[in-house]
mmCIF file with all atom_site columns, C-alpha atoms in Angstrom:
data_model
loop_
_atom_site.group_PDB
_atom_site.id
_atom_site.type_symbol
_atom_site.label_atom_id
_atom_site.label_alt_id
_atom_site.label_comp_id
_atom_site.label_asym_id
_atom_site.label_entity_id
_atom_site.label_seq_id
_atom_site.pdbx_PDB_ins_code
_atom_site.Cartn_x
_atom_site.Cartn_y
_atom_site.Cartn_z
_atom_site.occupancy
_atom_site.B_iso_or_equiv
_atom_site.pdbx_formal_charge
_atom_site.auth_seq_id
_atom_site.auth_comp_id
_atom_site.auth_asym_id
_atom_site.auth_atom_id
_atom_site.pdbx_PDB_model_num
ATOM 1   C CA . UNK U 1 1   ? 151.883 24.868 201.189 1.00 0.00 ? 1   UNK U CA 1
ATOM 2   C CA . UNK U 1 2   ? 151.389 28.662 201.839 1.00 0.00 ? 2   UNK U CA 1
ATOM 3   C CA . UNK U 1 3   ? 148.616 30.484 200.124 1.00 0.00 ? 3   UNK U CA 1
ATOM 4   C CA . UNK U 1 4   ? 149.111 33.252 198.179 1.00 0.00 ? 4   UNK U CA 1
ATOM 5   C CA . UNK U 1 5   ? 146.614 36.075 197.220 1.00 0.00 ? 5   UNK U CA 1
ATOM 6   C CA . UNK U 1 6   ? 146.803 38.473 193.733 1.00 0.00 ? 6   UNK U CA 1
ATOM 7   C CA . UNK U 1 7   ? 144.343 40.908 192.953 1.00 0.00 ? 7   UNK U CA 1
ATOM 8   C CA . UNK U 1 8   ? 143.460 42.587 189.886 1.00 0.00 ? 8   UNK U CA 1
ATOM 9   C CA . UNK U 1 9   ? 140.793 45.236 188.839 1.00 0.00 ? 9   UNK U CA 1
ATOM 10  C CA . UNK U 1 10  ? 139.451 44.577 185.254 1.00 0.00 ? 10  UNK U CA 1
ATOM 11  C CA . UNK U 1 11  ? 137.046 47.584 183.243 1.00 0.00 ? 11  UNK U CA 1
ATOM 12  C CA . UNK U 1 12  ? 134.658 45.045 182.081 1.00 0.00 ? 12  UNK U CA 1
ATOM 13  C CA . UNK U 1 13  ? 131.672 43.373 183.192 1.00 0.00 ? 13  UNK U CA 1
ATOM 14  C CA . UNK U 1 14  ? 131.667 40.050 185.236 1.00 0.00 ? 14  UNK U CA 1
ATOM 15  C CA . UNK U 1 15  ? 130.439 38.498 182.817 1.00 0.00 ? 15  UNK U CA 1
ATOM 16  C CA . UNK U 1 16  ? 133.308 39.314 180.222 1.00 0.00 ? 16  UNK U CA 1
ATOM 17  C CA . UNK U 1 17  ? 135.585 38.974 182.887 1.00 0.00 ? 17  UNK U CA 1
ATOM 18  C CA . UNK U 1 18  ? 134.553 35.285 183.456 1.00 0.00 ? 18  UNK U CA 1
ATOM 19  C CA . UNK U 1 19  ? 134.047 33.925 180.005 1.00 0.00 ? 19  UNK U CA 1
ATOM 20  C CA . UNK U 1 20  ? 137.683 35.101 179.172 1.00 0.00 ? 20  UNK U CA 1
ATOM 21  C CA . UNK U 1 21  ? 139.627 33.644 181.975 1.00 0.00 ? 21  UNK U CA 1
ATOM 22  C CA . UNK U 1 22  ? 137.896 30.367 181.772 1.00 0.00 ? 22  UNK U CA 1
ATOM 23  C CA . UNK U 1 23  ? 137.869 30.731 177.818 1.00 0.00 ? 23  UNK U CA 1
ATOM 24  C CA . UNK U 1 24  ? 134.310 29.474 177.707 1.00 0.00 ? 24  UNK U CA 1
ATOM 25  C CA . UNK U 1 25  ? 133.335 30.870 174.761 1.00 0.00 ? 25  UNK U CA 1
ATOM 26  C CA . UNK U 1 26  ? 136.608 30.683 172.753 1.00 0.00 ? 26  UNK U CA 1
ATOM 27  C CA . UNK U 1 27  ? 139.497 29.036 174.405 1.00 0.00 ? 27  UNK U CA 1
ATOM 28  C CA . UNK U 1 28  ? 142.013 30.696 173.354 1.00 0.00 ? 28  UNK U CA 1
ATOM 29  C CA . UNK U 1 29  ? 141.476 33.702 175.614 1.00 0.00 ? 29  UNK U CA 1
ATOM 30  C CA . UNK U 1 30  ? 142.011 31.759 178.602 1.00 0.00 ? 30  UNK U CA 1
ATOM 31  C CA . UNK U 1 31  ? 145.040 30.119 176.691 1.00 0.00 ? 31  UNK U CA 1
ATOM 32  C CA . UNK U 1 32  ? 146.373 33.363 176.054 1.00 0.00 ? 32  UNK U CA 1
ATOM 33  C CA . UNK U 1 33  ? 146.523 34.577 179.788 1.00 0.00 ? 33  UNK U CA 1
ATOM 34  C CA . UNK U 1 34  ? 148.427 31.175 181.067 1.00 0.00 ? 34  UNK U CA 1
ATOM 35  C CA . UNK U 1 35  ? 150.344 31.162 178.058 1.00 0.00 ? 35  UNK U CA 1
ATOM 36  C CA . UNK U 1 36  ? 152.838 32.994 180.767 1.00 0.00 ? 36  UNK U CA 1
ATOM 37  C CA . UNK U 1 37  ? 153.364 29.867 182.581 1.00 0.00 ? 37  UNK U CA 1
ATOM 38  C CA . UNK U 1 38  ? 154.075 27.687 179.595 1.00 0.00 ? 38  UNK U CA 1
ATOM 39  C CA . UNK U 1 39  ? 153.341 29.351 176.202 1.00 0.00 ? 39  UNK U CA 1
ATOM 40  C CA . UNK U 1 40  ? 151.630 25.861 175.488 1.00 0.00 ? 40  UNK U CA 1
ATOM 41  C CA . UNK U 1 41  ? 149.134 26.050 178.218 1.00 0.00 ? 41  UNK U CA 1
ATOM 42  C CA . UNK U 1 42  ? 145.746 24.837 177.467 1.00 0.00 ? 42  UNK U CA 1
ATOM 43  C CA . UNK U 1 43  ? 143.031 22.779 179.563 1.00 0.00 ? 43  UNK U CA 1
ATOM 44  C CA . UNK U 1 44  ? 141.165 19.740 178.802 1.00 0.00 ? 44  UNK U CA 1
ATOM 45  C CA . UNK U 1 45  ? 137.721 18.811 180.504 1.00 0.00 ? 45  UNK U CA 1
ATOM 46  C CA . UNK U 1 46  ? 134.866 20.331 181.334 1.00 0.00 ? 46  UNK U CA 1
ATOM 47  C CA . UNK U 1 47  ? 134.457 23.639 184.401 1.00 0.00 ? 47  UNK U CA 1
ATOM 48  C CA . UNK U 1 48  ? 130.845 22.199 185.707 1.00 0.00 ? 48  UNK U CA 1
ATOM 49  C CA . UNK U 1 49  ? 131.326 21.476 189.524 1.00 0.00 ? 49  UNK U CA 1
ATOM 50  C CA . UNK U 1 50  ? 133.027 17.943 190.249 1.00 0.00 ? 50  UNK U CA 1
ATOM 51  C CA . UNK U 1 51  ? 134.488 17.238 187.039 1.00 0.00 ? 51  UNK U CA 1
ATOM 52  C CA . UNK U 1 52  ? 137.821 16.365 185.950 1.00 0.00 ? 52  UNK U CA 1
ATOM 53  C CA . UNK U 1 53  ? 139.658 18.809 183.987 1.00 0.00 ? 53  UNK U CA 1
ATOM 54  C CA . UNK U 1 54  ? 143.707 18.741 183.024 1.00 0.00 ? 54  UNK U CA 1
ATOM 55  C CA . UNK U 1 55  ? 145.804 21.545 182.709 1.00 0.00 ? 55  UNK U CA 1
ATOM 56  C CA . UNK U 1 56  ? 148.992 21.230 180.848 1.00 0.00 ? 56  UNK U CA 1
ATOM 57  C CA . UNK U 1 57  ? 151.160 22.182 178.341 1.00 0.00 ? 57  UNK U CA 1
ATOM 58  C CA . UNK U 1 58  ? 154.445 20.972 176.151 1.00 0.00 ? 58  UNK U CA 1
ATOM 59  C CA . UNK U 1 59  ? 158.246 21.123 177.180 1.00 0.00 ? 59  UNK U CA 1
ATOM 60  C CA . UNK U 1 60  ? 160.673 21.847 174.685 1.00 0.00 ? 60  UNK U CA 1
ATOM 61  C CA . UNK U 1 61  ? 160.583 18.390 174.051 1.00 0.00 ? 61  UNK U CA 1
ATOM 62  C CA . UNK U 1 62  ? 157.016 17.890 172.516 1.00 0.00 ? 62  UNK U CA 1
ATOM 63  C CA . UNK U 1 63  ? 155.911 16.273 175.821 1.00 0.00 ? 63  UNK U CA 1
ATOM 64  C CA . UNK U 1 64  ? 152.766 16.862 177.623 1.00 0.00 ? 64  UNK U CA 1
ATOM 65  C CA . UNK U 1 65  ? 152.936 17.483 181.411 1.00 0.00 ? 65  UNK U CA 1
ATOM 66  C CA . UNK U 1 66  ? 150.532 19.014 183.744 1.00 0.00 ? 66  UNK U CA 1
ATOM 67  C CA . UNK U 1 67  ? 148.143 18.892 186.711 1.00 0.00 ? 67  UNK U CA 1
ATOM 68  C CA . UNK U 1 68  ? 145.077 16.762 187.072 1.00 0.00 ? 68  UNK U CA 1
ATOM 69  C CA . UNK U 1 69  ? 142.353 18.651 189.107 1.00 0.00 ? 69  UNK U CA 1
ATOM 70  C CA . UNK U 1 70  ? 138.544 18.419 189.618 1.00 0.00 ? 70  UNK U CA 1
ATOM 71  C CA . UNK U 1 71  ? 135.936 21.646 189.770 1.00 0.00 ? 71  UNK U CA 1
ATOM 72  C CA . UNK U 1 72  ? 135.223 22.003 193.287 1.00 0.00 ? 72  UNK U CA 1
ATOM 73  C CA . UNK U 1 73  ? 132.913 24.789 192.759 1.00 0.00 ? 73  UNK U CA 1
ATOM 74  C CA . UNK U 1 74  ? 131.546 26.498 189.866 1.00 0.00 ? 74  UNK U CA 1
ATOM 75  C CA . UNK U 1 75  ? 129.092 29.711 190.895 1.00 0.00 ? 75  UNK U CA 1
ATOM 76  C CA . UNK U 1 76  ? 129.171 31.439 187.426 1.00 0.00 ? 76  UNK U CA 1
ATOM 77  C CA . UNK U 1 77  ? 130.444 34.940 187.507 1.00 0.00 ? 77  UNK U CA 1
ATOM 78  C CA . UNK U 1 78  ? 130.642 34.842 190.950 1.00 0.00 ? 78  UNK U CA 1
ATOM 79  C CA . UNK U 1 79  ? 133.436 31.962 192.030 1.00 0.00 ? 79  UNK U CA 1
ATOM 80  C CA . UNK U 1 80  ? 135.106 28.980 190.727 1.00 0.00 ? 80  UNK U CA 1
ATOM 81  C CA . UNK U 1 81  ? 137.284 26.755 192.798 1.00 0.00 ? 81  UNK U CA 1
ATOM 82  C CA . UNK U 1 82  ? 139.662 24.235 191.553 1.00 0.00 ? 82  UNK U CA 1
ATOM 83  C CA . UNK U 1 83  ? 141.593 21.246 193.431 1.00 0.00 ? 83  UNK U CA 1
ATOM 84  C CA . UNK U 1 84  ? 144.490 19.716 192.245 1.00 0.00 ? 84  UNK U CA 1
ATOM 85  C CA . UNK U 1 85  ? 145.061 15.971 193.085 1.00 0.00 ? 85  UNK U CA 1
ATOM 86  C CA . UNK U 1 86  ? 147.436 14.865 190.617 1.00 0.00 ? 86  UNK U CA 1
ATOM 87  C CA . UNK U 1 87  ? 149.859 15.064 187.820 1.00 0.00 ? 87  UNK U CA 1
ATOM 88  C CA . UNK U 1 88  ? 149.784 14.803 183.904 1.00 0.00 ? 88  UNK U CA 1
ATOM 89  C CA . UNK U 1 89  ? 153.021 12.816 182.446 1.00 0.00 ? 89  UNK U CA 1
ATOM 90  C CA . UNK U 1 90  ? 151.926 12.629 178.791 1.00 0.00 ? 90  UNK U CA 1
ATOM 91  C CA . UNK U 1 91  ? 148.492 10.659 179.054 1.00 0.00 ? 91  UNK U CA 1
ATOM 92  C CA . UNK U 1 92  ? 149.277 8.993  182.533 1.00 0.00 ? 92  UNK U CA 1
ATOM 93  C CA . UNK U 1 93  ? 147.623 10.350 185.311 1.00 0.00 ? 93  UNK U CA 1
ATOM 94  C CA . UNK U 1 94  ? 149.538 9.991  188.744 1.00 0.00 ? 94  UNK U CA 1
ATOM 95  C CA . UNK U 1 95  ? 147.707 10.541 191.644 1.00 0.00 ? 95  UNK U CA 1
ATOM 96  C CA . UNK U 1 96  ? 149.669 9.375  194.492 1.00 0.00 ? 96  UNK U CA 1
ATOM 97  C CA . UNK U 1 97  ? 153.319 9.301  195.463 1.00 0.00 ? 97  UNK U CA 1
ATOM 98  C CA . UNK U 1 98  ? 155.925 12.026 196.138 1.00 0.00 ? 98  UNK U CA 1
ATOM 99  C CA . UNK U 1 99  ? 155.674 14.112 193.052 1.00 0.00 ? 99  UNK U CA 1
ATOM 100 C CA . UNK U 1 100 ? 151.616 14.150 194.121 1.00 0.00 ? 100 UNK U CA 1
ATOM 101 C CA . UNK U 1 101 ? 151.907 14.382 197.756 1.00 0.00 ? 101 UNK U CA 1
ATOM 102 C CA . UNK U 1 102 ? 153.345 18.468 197.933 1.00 0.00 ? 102 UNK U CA 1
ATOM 103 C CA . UNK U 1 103 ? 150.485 19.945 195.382 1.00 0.00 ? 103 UNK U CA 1
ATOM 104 C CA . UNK U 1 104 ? 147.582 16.942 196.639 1.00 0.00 ? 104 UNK U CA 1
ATOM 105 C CA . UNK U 1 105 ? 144.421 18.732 198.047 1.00 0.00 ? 105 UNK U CA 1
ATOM 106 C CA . UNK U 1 106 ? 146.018 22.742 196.629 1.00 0.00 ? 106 UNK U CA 1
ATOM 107 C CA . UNK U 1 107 ? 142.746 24.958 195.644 1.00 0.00 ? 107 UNK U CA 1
ATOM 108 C CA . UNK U 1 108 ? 142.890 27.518 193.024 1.00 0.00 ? 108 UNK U CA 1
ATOM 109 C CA . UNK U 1 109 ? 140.177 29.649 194.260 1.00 0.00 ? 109 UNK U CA 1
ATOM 110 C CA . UNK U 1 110 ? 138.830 32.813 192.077 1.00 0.00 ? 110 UNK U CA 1
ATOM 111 C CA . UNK U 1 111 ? 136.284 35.604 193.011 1.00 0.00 ? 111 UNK U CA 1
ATOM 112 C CA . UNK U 1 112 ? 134.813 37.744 190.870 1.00 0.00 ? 112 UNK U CA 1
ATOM 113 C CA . UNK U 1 113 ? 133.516 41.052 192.434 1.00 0.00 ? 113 UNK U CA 1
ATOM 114 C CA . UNK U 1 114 ? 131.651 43.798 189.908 1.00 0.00 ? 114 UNK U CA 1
ATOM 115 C CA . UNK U 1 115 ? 131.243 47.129 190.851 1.00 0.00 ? 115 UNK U CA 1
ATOM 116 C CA . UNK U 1 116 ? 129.577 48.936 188.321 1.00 0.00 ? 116 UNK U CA 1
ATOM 117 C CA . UNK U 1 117 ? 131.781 48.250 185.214 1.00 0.00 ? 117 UNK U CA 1
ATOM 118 C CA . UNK U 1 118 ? 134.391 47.078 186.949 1.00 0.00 ? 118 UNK U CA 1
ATOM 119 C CA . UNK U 1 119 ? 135.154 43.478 187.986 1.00 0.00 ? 119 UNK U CA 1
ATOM 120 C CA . UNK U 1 120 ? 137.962 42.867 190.592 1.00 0.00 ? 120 UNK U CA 1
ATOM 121 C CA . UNK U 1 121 ? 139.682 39.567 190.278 1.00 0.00 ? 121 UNK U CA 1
ATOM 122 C CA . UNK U 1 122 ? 141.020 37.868 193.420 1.00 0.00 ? 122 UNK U CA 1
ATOM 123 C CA . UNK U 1 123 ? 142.892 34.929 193.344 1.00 0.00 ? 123 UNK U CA 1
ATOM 124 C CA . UNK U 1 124 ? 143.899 32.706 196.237 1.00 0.00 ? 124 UNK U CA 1
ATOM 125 C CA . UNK U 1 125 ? 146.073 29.660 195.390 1.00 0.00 ? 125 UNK U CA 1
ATOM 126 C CA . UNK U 1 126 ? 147.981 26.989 197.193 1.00 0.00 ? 126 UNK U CA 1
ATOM 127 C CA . UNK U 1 127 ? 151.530 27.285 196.681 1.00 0.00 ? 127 UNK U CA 1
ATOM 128 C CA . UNK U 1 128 ? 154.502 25.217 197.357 1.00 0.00 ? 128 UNK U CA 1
ATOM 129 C CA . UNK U 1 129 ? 157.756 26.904 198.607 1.00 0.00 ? 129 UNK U CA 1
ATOM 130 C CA . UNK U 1 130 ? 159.457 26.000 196.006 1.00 0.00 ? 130 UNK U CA 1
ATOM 131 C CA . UNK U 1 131 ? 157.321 27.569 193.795 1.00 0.00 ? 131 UNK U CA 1
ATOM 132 C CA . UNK U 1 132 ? 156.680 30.330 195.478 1.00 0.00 ? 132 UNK U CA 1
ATOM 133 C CA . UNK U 1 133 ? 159.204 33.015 193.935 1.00 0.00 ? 133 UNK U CA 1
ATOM 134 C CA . UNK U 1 134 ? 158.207 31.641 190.420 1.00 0.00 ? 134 UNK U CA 1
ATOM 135 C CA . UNK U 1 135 ? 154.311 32.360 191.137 1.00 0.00 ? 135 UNK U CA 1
ATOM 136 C CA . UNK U 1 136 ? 154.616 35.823 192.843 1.00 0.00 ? 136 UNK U CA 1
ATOM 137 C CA . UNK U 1 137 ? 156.623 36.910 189.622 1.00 0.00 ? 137 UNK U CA 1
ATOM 138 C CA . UNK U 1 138 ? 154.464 35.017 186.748 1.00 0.00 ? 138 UNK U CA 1
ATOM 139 C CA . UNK U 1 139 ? 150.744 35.314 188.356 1.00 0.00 ? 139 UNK U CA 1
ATOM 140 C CA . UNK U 1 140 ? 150.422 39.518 188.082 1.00 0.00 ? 140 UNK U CA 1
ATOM 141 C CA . UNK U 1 141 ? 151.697 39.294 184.971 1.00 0.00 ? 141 UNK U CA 1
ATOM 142 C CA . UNK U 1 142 ? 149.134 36.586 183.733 1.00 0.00 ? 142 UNK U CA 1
ATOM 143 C CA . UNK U 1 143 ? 146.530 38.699 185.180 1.00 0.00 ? 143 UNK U CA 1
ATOM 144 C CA . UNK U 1 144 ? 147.349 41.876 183.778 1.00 0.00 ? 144 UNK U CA 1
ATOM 145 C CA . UNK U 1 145 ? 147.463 39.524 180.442 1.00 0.00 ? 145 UNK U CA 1
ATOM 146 C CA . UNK U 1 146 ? 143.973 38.476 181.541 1.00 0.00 ? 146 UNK U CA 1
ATOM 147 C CA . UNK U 1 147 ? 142.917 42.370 181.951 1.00 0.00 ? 147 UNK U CA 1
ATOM 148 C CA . UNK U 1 148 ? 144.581 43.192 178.443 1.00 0.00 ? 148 UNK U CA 1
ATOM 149 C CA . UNK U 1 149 ? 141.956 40.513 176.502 1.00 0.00 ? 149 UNK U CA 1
ATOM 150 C CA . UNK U 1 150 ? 138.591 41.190 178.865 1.00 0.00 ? 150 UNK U CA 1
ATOM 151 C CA . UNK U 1 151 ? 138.904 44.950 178.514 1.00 0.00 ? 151 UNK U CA 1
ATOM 152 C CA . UNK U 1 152 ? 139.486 44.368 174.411 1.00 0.00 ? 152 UNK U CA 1
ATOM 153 C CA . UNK U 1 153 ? 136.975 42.085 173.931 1.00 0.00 ? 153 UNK U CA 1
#
């Protein structure tokens, strides 16, 4: 896996900035900035440090696929961490074997930085080469999605 970095500068507080990406206070905010990675995208679970949390979506099919992953770290407003062990196929978790074994251990890692009004978003992520084209084309554009809703809010 090779990690990737992308970087965005939001005009809004932390604290805005937060909320919306995680959709803490209403989900569909964070729902509407993945929604460029499957228009479907959605998490269930909970973002408190160590627990379990799925993030998936529908094919064109109706069928629900997606990552299982666990909260490494949750330092509100500050960082959140996120590492995926496993997959969603519908509601079967599969956690080892070789579908597993090229995303096992990847962190999602966020920092939040606030200068003044202004909160810069960096993201470092694990990425397989395979999906590395896909992610350096989809993630800015997810994030500027993310800066459209936090500086409208």
């Amino acid at each position: 896996m090779e990690k990737k970095q992308y970087i965005i500068e939001i005009n809004a507080p932390v604290e805005n900035v937060f909320d919306t990406m995680l959709g803490l206070s209403d989900k569909s905010t964070y729902e509407q900035w993945t929604a460029l990675f499957n228009p479907t995208s959605t998490y269930e679970g909970s973002w408190e440090k160590g627990q379990k949390i799925y993030f998936f979506g529908t094919d064109d099919k109706g069928n629900r696929g997606g990552m299982v992953a666990r909260i490494a770290e949750n330092i509100p407003n500050q960082f959140i961490s996120i590492q995926h062990y496993g997959i969603l196929d519908g509601d079967k978790e599969i956690t080892a074997g070789p579908q597993v074994e090229q995303w096992a251990g990847g962190l999602e890692n966020y920092h939040f930085e606030e200068t003044g009004e202004k909160t810069t978003v960096i993201v470092a992520v694990d990425v397989t080469e395979e999906h590395l084209e896909y992610f350096d084309s989809t993630y800015p554009k997810a994030l500027e999605k993310l800066k459209q809703i936090a500086e409208t809010d």
